[in-house]
Coordinates of C-alpha atoms in Angstrom, one line a residue:
X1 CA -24.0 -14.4 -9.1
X2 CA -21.3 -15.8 -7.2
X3 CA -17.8 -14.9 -6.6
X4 CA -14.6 -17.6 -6.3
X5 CA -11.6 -15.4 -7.4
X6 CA -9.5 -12.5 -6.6
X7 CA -7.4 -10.3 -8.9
X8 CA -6.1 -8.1 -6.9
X9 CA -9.1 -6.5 -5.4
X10 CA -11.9 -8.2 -8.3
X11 CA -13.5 -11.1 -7.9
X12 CA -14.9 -13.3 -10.8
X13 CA -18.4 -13.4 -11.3
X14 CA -19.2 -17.5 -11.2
X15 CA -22.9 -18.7 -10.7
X16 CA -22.0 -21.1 -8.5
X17 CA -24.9 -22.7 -6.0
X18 CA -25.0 -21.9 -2.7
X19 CA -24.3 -25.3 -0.2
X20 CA -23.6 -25.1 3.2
X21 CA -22.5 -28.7 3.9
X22 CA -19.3 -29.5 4.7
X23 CA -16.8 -31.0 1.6
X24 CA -15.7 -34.8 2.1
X25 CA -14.6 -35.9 -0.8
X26 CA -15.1 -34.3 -4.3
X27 CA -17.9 -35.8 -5.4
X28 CA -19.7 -33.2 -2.6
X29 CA -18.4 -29.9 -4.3
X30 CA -20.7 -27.9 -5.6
X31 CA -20.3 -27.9 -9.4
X32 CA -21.3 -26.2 -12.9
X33 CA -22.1 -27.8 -16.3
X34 CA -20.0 -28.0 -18.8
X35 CA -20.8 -24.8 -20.6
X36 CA -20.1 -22.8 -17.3
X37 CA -16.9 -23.9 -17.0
X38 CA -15.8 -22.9 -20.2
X39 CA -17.3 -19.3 -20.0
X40 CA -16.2 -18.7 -16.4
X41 CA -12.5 -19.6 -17.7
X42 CA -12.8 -17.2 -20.7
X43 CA -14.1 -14.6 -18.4
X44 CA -11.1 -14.8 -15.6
X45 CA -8.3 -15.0 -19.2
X46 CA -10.3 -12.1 -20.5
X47 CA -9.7 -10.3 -17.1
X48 CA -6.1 -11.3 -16.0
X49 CA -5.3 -10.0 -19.8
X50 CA -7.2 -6.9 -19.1
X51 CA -6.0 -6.0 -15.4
X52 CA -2.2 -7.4 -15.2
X53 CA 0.2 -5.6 -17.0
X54 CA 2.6 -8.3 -16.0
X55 CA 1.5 -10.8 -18.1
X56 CA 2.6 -8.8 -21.3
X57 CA 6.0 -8.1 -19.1
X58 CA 6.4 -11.7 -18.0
X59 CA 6.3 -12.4 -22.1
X60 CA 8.4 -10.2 -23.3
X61 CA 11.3 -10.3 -20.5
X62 CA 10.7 -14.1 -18.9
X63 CA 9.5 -15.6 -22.0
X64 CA 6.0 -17.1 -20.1
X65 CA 3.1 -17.0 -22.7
X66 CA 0.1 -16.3 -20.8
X67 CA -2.2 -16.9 -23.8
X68 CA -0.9 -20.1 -24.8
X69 CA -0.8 -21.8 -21.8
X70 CA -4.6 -20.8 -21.5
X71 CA -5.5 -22.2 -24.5
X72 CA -3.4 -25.3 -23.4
X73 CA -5.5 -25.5 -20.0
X74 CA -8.9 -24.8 -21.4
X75 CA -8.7 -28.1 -24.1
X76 CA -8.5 -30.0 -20.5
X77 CA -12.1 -28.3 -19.8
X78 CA -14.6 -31.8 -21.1
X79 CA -17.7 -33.1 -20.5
X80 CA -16.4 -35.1 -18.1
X81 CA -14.4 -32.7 -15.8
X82 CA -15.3 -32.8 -12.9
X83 CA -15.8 -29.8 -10.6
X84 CA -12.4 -30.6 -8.6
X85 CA -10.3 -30.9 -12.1
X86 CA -12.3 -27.7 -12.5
X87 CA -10.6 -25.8 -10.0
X88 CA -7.2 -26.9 -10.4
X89 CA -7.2 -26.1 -14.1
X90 CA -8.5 -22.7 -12.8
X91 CA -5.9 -22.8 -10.4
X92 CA -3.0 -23.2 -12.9
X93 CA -4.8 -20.8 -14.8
X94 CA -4.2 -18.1 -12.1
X95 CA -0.5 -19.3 -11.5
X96 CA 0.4 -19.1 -15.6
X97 CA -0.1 -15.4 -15.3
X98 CA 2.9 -14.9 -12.7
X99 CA 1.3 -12.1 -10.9
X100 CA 1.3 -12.2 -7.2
X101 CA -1.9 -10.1 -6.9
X102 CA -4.0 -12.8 -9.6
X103 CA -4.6 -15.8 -7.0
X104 CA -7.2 -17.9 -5.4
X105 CA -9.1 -16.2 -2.5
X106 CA -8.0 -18.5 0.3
X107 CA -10.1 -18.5 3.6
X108 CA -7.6 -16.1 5.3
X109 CA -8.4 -13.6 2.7
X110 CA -11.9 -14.7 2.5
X111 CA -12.9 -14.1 6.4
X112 CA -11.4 -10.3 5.5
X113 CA -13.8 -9.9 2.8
X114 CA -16.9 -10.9 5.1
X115 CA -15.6 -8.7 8.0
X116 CA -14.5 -5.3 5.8
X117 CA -15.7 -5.7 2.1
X118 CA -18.9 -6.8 2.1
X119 CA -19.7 -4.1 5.4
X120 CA -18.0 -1.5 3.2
X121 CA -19.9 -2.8 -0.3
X122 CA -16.4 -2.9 -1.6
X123 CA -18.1 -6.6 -3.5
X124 CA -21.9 -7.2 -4.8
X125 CA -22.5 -10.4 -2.7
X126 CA -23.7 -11.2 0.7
X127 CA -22.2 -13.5 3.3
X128 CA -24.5 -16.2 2.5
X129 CA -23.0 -16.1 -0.8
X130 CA -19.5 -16.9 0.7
X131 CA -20.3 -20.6 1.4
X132 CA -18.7 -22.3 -1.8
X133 CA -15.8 -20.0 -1.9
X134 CA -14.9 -21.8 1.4
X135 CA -15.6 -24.8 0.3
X136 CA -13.3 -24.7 -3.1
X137 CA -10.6 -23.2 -0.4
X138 CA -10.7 -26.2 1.8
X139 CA -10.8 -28.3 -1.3
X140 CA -7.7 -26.9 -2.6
X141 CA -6.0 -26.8 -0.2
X142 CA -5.9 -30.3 0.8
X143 CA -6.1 -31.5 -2.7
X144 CA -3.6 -29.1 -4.4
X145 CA -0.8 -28.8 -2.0
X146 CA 1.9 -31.5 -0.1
X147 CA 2.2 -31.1 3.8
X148 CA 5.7 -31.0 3.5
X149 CA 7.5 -28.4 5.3
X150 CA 11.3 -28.1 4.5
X151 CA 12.5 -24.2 5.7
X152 CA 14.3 -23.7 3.0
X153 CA 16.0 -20.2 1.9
X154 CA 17.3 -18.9 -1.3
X155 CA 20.5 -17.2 -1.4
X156 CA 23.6 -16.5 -3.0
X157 CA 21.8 -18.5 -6.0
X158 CA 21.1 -22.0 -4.0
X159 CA 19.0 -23.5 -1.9
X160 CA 19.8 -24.8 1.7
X161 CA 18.1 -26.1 4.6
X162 CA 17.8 -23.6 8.0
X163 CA 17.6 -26.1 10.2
X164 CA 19.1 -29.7 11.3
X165 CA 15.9 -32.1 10.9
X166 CA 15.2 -35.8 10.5
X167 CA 13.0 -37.7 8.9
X168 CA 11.7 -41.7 9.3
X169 CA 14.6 -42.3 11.6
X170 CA 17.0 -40.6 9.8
X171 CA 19.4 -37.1 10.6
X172 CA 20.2 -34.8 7.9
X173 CA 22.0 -31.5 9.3
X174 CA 21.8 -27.6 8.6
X175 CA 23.0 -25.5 6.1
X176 CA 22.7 -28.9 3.5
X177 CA 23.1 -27.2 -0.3
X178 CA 19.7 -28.6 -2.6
X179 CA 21.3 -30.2 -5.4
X180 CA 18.5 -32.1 -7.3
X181 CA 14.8 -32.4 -7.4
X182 CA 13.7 -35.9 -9.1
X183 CA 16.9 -36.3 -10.6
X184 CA 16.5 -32.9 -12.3
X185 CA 19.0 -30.1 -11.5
X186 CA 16.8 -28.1 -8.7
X187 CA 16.9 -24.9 -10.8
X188 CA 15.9 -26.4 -14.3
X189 CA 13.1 -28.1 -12.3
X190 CA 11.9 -25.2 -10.0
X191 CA 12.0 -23.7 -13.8
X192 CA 9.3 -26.2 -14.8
X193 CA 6.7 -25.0 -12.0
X194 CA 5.0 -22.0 -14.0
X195 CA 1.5 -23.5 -13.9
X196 CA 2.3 -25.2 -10.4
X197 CA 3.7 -22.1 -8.2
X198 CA 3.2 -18.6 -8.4
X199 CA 4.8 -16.4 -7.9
X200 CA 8.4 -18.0 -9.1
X201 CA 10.9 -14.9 -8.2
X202 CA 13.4 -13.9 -9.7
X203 CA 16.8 -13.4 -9.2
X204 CA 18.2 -10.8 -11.4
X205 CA 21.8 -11.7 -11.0
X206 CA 21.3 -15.1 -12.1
X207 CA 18.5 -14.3 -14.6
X208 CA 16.3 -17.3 -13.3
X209 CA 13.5 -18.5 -10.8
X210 CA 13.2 -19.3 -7.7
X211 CA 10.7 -20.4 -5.5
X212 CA 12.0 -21.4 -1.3
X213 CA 8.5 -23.6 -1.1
X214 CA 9.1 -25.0 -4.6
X215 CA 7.8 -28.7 -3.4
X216 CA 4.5 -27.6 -2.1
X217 CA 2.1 -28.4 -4.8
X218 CA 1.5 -32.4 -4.7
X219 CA 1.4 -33.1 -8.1
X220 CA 5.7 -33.0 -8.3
X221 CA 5.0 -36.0 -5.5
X222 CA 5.8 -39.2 -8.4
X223 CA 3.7 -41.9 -7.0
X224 CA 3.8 -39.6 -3.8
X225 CA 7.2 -39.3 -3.5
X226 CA 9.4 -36.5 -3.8
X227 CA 13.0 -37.2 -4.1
X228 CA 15.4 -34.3 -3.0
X229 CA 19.4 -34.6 -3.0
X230 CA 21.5 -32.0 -0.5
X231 CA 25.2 -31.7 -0.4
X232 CA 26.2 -30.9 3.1
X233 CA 29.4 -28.9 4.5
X234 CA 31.3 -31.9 4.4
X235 CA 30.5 -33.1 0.4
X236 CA 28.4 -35.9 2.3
X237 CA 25.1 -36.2 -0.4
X238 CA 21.9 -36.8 1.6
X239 CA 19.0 -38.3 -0.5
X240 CA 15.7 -37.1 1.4
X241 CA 12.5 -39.0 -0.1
X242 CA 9.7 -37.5 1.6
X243 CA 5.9 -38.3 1.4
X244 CA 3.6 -35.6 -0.2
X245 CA 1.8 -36.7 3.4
X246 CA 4.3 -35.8 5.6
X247 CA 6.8 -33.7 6.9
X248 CA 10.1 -33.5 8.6
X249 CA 10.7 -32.8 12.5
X250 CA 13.2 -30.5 12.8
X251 CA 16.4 -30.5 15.6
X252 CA 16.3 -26.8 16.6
X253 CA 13.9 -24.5 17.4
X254 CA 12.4 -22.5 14.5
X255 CA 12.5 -18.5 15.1
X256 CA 11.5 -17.4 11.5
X257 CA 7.7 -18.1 11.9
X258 CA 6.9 -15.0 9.8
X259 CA 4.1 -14.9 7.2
X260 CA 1.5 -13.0 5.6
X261 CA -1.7 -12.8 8.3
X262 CA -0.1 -15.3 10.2
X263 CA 2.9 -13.3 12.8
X264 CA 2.0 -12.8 16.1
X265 CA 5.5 -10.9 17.3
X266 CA 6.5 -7.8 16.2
X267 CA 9.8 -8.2 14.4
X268 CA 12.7 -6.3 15.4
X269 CA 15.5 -4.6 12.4
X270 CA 19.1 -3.6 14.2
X271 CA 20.8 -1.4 12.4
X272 CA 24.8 -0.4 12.5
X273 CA 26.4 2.1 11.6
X274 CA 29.5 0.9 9.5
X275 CA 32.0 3.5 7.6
X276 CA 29.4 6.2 8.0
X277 CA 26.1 4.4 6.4
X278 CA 23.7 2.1 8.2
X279 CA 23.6 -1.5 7.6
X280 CA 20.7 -3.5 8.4
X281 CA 21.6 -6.4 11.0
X282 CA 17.9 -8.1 9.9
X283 CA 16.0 -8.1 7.2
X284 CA 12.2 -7.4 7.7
X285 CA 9.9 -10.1 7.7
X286 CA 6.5 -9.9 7.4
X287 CA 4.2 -6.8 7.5
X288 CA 5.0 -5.7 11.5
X289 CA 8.1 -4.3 12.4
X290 CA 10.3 -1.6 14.2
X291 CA 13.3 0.0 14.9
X292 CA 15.1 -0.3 17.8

């Protein structure tokens, strides 16, 4: 038996073939029959409503129905699926629970688990087992997700752009206010994403979602477009329609290269002491940091 997925710390069993070759195009992904597919979705619903309390909280308080949008992405299981449909539905699966520990093992995670877990018999597989699970990663990942790369940020309720930028010849400046996302206002449509982006936060003041990396799954590209409309400082609308194939250069140097796995400085917190209480001058970012 195989393993594809990670709920926190479990992984699926799948009994998926073993292939070593390298994926170009999906017709090369090593697949499952019908019947398989439909089992090994029951099994990952059965565990998500079994392991993540959140579902049953993200119901209740959110108003997302894990259950029914299950049953809404398994009728898209057919015959005719094929194994790249497969893992999308699966993926959407994963994202219509809400959770931020019920995702897709991703190769980052996945070179962890062959250097700790499997040492440690923390899993029931082998490395040779691992083969697929890289291959649905790569897959995924090219086919799932836009390489657009906007550095938004989320705050006081909107969105806005860190950092001047320009793209296909033209300038759009800093500190723009996100307005609209295909002619939908941007927070009725980042509303939309539950089975596209997970996890959608959420701000408590506003009771809503947010997401700063909203426009990275492709399928919001419309004929593989995406069409965004800022307000700057000035009241000067900016329409930005990027390609789900490209991204923007930016003007400025970016200092906020801070991410799970991927931080290579240690970040530095300030804090000042103001009418008798500290006050942070940074916020943390990422898992490394100290005080000075």
């Amino acid at each position: 038996m195989k393993y594809l997925f990670s709920i926190a710390i479990l992984f699926l069993l799948t009994p998926f073939l073993v292939a070593n070759a390298q994926i170009r195009d999906e017709s090369e992904l090593p697949g499952i029959s019908y019947h398989q597919m439909l089992k090994e979705h029951d099994t990952l619903v059965s565990y998500i409503k079994q392991i993540s309390p959140v579902v049953y909280y993200n119901k209740e308080v959110r108003g997302i129905d894990f259950s029914l949008h299950a049953k809404q992405l398994r009728k898209k299981i057919t015959p005719q699926t094929t194994m790249g449909q497969y893992l999308i539905i699966i993926k959407k699966t994963l994202n219509a629970a809400q959770d931020g520990h019920t995702s897709q093992v991703n190769s980052t995670l996945l070179d962890i688990v062959k250097k700790y877990w499997i040492p440690a018999k923390l899993v029931s597989f082998d490395s040779s087992e691992t083969s697929n699970m890289y291959q649905y990663a790569r897959y995924l990942k090219e086919a799932y997700y836009s390489k657009a790369e906007l550095n938004l940020i989320y705050t006081s309720g909107e969105y806005y752009n860190l950092l001047p930028f320009s793209y296909q010849g033209k300038k759009y400046p800093a500190s723009m206010k996100l307005l609209s996302c295909n002619g939908k206002n941007i927070h009725d449509f980042v509303k939309s994403l539950t089975l596209l982006v997970s996890p959608l936060r959420w701000d408590r003041v506003r009771n809503r979602v947010y997401d700063e990396n909203f426009y990275w799954p492709a399928e919001i590209y419309k004929n593989g477009i995406l069409k965004l409309t800022f307000l700057d400082q000035k009241n000067i609308r900016h329409q930005l329609n990027i390609s789900s194939k490209d991204t923007v250069s930016y003007l400025a140097v970016k200092h906020n290269n801070y991410g799970y796995f991927s931080q290579t400085d240690t970040v530095i917190t300030h804090f000042l002491r103001n009418r008798g209480s500290f006050m942070p001058k940074s916020r943390r970012c990422g898992k490394n940091w100290a005080i000075r």
